[in-house]
Coordinates of N, CA and C in Angstrom, one line a residue:
X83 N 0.8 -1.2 0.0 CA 0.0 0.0 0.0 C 0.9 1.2 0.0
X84 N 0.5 2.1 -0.5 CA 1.1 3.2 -1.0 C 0.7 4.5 0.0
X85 N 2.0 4.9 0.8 CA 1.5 6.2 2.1 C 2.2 7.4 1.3
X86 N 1.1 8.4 1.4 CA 1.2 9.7 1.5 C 2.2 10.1 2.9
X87 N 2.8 11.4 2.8 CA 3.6 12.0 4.0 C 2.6 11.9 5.3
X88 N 1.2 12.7 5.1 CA 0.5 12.6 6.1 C -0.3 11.1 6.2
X89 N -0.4 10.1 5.3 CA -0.8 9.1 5.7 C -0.1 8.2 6.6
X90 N 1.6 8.6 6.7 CA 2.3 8.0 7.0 C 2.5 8.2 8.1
X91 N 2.4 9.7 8.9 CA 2.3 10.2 10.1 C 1.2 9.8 10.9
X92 N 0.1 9.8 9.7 CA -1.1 9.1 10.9 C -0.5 8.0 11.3
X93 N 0.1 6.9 10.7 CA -0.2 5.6 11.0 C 1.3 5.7 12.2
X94 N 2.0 6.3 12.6 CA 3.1 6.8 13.1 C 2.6 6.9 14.3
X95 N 1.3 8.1 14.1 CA 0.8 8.3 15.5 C 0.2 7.4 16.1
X96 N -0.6 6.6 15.3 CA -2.0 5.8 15.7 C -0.9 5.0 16.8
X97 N 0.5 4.0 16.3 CA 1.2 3.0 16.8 C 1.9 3.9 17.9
X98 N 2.4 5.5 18.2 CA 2.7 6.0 18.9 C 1.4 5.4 20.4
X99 N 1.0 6.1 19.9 CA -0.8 6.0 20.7 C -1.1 4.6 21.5
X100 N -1.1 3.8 20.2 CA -2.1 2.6 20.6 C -0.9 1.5 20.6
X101 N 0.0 1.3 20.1 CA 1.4 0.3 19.9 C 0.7 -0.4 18.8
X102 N 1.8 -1.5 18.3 CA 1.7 -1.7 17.1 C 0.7 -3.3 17.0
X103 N -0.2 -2.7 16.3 CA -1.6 -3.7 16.7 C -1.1 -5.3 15.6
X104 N -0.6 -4.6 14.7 CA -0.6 -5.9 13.4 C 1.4 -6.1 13.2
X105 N 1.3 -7.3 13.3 CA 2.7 -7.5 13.1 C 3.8 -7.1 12.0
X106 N 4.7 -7.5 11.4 CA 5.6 -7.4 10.4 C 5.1 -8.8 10.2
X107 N 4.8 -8.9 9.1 CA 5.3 -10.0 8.3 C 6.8 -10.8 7.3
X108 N 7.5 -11.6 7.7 CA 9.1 -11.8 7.6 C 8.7 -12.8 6.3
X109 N 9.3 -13.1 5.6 CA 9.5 -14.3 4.6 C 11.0 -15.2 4.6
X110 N 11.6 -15.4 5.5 CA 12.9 -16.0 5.7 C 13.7 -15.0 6.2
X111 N 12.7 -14.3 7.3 CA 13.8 -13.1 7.9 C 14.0 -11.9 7.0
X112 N 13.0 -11.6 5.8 CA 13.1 -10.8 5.0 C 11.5 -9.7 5.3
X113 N 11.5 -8.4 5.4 CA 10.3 -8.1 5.2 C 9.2 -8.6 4.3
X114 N 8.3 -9.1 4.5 CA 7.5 -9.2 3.2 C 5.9 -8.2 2.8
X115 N 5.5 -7.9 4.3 CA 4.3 -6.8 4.3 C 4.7 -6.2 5.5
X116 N 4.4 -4.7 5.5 CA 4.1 -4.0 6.5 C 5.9 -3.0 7.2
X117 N 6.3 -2.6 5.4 CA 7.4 -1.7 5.8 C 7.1 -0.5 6.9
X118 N 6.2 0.4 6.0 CA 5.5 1.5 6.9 C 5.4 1.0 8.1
X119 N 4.8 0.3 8.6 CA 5.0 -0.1 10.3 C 6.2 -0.2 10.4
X120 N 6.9 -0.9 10.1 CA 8.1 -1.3 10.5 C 8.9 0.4 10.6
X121 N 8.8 1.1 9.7 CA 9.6 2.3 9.4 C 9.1 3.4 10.4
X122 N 7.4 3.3 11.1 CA 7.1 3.7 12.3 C 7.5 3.3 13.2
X123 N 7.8 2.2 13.5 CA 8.4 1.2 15.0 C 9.5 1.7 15.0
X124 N 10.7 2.2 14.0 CA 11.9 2.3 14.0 C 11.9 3.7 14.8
X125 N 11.6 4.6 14.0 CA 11.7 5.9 14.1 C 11.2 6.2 15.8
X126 N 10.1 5.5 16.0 CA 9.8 5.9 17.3 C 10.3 4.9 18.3
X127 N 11.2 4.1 18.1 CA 12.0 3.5 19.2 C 11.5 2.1 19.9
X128 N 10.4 1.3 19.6 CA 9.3 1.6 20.1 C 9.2 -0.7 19.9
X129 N 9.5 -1.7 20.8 CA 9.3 -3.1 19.9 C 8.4 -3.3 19.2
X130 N 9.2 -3.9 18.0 CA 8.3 -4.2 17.2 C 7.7 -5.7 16.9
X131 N 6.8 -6.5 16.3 CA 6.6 -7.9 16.6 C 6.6 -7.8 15.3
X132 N 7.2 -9.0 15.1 CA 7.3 -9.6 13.4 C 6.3 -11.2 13.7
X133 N 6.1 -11.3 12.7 CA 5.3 -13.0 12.5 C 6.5 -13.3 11.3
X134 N 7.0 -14.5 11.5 CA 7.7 -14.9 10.7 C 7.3 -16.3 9.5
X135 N 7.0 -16.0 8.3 CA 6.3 -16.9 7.8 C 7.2 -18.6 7.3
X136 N 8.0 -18.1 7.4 CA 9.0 -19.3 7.0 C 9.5 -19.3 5.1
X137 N 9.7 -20.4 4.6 CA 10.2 -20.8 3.3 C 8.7 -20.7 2.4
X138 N 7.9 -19.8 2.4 CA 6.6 -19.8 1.7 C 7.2 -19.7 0.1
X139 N 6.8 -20.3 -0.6 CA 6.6 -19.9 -2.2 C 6.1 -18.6 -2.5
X140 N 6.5 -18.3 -3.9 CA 6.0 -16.7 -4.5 C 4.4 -16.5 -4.6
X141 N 4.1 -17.7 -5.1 CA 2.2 -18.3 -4.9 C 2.1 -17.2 -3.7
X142 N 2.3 -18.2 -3.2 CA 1.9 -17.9 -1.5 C 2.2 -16.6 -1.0
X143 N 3.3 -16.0 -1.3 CA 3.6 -14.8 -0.8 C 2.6 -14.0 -1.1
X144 N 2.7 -13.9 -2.7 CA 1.8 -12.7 -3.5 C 0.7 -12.3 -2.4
X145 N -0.3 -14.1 -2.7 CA -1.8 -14.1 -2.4 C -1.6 -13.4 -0.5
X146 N -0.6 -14.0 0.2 CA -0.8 -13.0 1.5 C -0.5 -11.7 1.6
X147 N 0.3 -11.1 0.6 CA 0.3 -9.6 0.2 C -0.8 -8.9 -0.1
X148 N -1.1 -9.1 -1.0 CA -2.6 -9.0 -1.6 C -3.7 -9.2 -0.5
X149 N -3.4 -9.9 0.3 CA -4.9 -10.0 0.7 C -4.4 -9.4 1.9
X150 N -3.7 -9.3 2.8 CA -3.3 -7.7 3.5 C -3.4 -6.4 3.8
X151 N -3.1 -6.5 1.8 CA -3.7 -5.2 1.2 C -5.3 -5.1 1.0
X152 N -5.8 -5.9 0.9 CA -7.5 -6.1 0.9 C -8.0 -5.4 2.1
X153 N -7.1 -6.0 3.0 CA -7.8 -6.1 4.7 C -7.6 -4.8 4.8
X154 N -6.9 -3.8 4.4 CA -6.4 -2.6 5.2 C -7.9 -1.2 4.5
X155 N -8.6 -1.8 3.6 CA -9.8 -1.1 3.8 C -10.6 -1.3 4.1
X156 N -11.3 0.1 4.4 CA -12.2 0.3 5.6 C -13.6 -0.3 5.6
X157 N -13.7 -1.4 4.9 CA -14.7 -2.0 4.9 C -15.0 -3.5 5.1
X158 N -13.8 -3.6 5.3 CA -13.4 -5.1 5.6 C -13.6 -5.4 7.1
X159 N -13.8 -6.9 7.9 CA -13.8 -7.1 8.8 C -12.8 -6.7 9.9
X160 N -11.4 -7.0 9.0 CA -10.5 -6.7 9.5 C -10.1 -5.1 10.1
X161 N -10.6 -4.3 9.2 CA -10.2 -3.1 9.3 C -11.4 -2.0 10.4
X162 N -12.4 -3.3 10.7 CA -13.4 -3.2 12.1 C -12.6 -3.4 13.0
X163 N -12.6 -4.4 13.1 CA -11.8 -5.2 14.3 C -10.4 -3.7 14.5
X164 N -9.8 -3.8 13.7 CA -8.7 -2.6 14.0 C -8.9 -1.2 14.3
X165 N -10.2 -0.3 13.7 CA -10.9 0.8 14.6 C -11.2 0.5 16.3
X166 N -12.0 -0.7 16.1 CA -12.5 -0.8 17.4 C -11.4 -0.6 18.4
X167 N -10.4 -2.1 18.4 CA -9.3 -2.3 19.1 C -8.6 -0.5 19.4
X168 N -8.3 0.6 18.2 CA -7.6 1.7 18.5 C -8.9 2.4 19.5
X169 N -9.9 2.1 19.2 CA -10.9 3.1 20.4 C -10.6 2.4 21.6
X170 N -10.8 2.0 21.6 CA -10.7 0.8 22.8 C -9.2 1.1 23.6
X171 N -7.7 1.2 23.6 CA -6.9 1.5 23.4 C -6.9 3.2 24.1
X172 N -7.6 4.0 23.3 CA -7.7 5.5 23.4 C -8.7 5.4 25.1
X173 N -9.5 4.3 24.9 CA -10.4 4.5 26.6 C -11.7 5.4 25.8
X174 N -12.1 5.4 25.0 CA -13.5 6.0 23.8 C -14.6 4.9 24.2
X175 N -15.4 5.3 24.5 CA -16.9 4.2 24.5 C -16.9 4.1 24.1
X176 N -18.1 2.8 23.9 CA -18.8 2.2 22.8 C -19.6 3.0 21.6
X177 N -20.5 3.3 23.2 CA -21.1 4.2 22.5 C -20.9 5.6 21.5
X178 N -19.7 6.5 21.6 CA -18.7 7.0 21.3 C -17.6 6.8 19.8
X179 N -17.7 4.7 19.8 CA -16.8 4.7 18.5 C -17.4 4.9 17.3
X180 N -18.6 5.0 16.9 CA -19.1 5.1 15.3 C -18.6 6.8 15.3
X181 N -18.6 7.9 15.8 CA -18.2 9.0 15.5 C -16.3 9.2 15.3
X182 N -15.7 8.0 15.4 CA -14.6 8.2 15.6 C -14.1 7.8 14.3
X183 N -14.7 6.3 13.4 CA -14.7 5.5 12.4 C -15.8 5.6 11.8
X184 N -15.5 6.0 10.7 CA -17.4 5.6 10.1 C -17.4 4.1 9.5
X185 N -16.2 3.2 9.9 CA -16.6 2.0 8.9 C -16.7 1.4 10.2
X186 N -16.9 1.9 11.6 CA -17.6 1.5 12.9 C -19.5 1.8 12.9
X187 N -20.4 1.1 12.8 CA -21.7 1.3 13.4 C -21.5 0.5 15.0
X188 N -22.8 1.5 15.7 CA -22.8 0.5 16.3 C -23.5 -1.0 16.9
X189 N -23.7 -1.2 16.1 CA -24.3 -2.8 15.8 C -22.7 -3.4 15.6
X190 N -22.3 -3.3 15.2 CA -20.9 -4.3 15.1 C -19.6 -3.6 16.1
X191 N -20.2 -2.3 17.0 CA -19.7 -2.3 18.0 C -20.6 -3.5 19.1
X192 N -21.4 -3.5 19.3 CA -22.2 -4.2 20.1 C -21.7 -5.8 19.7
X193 N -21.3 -6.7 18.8 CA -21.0 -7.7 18.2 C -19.3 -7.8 18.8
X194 N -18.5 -6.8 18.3 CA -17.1 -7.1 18.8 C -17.0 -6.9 20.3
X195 N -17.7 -5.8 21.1 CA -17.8 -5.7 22.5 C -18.2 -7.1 22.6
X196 N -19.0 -8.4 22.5 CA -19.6 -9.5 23.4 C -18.7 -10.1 22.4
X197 N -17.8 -10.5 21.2 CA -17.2 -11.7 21.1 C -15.6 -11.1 21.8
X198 N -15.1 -10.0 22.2 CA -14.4 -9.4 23.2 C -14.2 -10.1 24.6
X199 N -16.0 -10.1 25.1 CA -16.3 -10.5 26.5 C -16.1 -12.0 26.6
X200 N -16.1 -12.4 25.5 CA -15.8 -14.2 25.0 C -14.7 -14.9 25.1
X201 N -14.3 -14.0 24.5 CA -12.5 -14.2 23.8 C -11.9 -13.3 23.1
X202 N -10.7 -12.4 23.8 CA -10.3 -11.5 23.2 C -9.5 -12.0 21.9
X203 N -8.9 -13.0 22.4 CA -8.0 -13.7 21.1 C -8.6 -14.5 19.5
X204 N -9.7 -14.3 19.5 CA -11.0 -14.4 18.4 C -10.7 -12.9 17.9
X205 N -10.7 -11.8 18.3 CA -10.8 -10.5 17.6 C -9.4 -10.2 16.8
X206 N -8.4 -10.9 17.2 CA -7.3 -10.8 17.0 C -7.2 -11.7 15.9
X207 N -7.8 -12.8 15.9 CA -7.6 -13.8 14.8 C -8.5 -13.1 13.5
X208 N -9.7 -12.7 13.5 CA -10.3 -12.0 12.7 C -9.4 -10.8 12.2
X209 N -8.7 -10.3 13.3 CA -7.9 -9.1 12.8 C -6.7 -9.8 11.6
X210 N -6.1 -10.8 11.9 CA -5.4 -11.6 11.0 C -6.2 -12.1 10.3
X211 N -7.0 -11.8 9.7 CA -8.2 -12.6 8.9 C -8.0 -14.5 9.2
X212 N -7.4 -14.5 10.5 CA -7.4 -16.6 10.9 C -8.9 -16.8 10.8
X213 N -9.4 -18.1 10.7 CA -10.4 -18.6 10.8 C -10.2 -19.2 12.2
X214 N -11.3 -19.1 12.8 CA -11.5 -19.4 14.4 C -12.5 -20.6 14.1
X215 N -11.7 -21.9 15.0 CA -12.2 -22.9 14.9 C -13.9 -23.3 16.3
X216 N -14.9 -23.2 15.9 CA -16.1 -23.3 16.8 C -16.7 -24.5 16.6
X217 N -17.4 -24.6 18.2 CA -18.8 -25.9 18.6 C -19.8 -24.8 18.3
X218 N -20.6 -25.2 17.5 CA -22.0 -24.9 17.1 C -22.8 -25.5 17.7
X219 N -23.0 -25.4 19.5 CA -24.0 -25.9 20.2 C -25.5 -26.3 19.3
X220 N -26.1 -25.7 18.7 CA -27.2 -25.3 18.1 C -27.6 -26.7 16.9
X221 N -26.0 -26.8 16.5 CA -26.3 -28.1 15.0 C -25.3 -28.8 15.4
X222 N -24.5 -28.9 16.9 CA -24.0 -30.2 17.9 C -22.8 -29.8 15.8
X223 N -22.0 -29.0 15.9 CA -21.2 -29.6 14.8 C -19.9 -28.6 14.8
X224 N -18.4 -28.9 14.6 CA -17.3 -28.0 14.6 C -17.1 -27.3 13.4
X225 N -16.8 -26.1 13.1 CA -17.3 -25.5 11.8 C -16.0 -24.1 12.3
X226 N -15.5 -23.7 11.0 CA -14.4 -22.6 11.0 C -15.1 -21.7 10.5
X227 N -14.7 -20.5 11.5 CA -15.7 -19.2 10.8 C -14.8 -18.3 10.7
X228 N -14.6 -17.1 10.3 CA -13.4 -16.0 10.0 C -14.2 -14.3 9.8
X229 N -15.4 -14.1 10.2 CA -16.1 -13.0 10.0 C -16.7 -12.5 11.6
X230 N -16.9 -11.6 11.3 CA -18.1 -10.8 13.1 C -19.0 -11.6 13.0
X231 N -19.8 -11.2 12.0 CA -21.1 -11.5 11.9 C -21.3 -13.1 12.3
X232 N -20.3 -14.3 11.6 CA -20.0 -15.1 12.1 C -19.6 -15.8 13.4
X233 N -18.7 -15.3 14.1 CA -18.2 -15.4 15.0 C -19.6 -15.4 15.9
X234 N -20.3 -14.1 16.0 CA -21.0 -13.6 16.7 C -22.2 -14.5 16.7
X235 N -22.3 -14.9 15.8 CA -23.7 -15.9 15.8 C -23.8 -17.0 16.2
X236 N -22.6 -17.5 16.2 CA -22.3 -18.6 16.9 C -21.7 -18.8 18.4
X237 N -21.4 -17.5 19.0 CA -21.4 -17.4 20.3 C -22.5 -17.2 20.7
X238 N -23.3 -16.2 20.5 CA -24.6 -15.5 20.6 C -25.5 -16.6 20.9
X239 N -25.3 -17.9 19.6 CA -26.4 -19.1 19.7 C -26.2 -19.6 21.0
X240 N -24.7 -20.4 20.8 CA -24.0 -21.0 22.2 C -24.6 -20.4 23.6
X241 N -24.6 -18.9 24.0 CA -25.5 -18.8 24.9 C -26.5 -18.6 25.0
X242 N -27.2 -18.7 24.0 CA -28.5 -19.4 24.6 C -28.8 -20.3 25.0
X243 N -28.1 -21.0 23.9 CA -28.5 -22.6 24.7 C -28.4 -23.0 26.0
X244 N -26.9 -22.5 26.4 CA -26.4 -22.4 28.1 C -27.4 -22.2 28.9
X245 N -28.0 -20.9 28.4 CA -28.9 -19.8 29.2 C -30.7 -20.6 29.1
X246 N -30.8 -21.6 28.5 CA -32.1 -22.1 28.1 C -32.7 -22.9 28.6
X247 N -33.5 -23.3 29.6 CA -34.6 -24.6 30.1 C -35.2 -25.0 29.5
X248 N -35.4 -26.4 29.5 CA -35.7 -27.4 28.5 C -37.2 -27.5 28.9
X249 N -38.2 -27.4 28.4 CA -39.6 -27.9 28.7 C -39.7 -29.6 29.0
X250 N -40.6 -29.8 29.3 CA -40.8 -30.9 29.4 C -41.3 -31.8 28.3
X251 N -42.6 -30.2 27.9 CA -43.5 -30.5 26.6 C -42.6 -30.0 25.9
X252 N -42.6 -30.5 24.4 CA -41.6 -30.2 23.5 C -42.2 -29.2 23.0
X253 N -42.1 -27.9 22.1 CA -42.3 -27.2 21.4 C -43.1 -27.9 19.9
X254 N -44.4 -27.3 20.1 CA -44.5 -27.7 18.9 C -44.5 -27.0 17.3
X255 N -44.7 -28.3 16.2 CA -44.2 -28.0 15.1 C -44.9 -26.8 14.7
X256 N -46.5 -26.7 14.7 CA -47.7 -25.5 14.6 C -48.5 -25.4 15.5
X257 N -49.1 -24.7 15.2 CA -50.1 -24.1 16.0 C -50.9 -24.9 16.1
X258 N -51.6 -26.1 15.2 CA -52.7 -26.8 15.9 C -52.0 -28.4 16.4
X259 N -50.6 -27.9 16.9 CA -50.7 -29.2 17.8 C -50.5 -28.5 19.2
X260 N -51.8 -29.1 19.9 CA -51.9 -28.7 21.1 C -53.4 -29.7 21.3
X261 N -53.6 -29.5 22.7 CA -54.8 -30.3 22.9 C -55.9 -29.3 23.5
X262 N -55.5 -28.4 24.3 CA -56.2 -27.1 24.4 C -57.2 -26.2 23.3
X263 N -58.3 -26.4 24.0 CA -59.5 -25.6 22.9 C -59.6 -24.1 23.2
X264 N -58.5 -23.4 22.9 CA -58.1 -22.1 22.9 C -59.4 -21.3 22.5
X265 N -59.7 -21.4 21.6 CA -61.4 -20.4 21.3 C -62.4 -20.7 22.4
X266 N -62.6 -21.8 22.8 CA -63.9 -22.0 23.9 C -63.1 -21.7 25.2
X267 N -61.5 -21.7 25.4 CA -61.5 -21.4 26.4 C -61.7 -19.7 26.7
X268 N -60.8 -19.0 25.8 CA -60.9 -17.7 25.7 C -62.3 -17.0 25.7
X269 N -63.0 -17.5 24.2 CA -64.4 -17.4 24.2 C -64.3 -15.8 23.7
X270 N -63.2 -15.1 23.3 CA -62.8 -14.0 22.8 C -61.5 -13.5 21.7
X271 N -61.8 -13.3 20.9 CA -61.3 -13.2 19.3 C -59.8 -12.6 19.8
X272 N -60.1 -11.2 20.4 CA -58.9 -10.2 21.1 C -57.8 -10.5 21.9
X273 N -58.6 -11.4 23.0 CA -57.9 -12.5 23.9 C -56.7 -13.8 23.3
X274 N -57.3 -14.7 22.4 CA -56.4 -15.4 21.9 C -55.9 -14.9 20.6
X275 N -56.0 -13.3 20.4 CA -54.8 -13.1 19.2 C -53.9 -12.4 20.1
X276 N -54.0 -11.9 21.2 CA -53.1 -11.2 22.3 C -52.3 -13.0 22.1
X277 N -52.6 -14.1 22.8 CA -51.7 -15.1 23.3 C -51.6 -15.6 22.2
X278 N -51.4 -15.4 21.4 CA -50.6 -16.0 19.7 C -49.4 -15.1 20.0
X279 N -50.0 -13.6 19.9 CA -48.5 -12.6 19.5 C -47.6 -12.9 20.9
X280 N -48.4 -13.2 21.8 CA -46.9 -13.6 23.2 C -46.6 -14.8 23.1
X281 N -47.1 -15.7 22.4 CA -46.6 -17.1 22.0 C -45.5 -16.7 20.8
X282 N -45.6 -15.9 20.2 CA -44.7 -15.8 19.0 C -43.6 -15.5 19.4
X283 N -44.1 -14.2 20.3 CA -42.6 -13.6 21.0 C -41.8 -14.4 21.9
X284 N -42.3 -15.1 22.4 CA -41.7 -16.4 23.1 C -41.2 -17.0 22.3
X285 N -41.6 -17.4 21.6 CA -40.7 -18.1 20.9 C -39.4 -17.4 20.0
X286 N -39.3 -16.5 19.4 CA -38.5 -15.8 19.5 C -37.4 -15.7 20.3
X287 N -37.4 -15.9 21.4 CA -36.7 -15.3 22.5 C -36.0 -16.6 23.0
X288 N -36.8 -17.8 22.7 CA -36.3 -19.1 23.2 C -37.6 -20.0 24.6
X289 N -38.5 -19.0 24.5 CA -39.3 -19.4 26.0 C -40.3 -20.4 25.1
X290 N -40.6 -21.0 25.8 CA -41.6 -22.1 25.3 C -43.0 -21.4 25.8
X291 N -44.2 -21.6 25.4 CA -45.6 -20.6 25.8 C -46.9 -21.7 24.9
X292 N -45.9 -23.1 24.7 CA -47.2 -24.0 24.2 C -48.1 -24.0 25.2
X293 N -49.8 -24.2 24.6 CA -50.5 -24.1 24.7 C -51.1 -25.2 26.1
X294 N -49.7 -26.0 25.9 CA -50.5 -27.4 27.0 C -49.4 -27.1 27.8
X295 N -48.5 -26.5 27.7 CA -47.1 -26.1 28.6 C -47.6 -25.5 30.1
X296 N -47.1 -25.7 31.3 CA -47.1 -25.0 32.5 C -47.1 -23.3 32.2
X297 N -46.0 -23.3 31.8 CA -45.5 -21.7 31.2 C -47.4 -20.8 30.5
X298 N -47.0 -21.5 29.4 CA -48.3 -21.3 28.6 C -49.5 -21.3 28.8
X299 N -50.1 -22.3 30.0 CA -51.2 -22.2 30.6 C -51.5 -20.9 31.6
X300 N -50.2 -20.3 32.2 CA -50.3 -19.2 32.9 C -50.4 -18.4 32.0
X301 N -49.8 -18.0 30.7 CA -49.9 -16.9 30.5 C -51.1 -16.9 29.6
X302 N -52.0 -17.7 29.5 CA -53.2 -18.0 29.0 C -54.1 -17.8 30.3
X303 N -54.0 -17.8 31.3 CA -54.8 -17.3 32.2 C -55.0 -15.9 32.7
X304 N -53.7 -15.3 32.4 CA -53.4 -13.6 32.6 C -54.1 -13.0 31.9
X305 N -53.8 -13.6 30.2 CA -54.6 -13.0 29.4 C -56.3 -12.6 29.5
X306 N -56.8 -14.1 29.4 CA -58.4 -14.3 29.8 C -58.6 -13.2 30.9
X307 N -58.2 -12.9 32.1 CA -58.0 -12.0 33.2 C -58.6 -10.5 32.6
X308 N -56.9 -10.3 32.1 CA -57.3 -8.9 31.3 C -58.8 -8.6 30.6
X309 N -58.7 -9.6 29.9 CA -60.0 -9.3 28.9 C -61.1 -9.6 29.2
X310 N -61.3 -10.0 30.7 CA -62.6 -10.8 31.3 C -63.6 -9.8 30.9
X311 N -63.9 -8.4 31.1 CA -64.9 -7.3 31.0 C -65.5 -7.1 29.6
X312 N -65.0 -7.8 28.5 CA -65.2 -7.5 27.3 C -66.0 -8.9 27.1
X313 N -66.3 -9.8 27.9 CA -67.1 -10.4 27.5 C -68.9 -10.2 27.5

């Protein structure tokens, strides 16, 4: 990637500031990506980390150059992950970093803050564009992911499940499996379209609200309550 005088001082200061977030890349002890850092690290005195790739082929070099150079714009995962981490660094809220980065919203501040609270060394791997190896509680299956969005959904799922009580009654497949005669019991149109939309939302959320369920049966009694006057 190609720095301007002032592009070069930013990135000078940022590592001043924040230290040097992404390594040197070495090819047999040779630079292969990431002079400009390295020529910041010099100048300001400052250790520097190299990743050393070993005897790679020119294949191989290119495609990790190249895709280096991919990551370093501002629209890539990687180049999230690296706003965040410099706010973060500075002591800037959350709330706070979409004004700092615009290739920060915050929805994917809210996403790297909890896979953060997870595992800080996941954001790190994403920042190296690594693929992070995961249990997908959800489909019981080990699966490599390399994105937020990713990452995040499969932690996200993971606790729920943790976070989850198992009914006794299973969840059913539709709405008419149940044994509950929901219209004669309600006996009001209002009433059982109120306990659909809180059955829906339950379900949504992970709560069980079947019809023949303990759960469900109370909140089918609340309802009827409410609406007793309109009969």
């Amino acid at each position: 990637m190609t720095y301007t005088q002032d592009g070069f001082n930013e990135l000078k200061g940022d590592i001043e500031k924040n230290g040097q977030l992404v390594p040197i890349l070495l090819r047999n002890g040779k630079v292969l990506d990431g002079r400009h850092r390295l020529r910041a690290c010099v100048e300001l005195e400052v250790p520097i980390a190299y990743d050393e790739l070993g005897d790679i082929d020119d294949e191989e070099a290119l495609d990790i150059v190249i895709s280096n150079s991919l990551s370093k714009a501002t629209n890539t995962d990687a180049a999230k992950v690296e706003a965040y981490l410099m706010c973060k660094a500075k002591g800037i809220r959350n709330k706070d970093m979409p004004t700092k980065f615009s290739r920060l919203n915050i929805n994917y501040v809210r996403k790297l803050s909890f896979i953060e609270k997870q595992n800080g060394k996941y954001l790190t791997a994403i920042l190296r564009q690594n693929q992070i190896r995961l249990h997908n509680k959800e489909f019981d299956k080990i699966e490599d992911y390399g994105t937020i969005n990713g990452v995040w959904r499969v932690l996200k799922g993971n606790q729920k499940m943790e976070n989850t009580v198992v009914e006794v009654v299973p969840e059913p497949a539709s709405r008419e499996d149940y044994e509950t005669d929901l219209e004669s019991y309600f006996n009001n149109a209002a009433a059982e379209a109120e306990y659909w939309d809180l059955y829906n939302l339950g379900k949504e959320s992970g709560v069980n609200l079947h019809p023949d369920s303990p759960v469900g049966k109370k909140i089918a009694g609340l309802v009827k309550w409410k609406h007793r006057s309109e009969h």
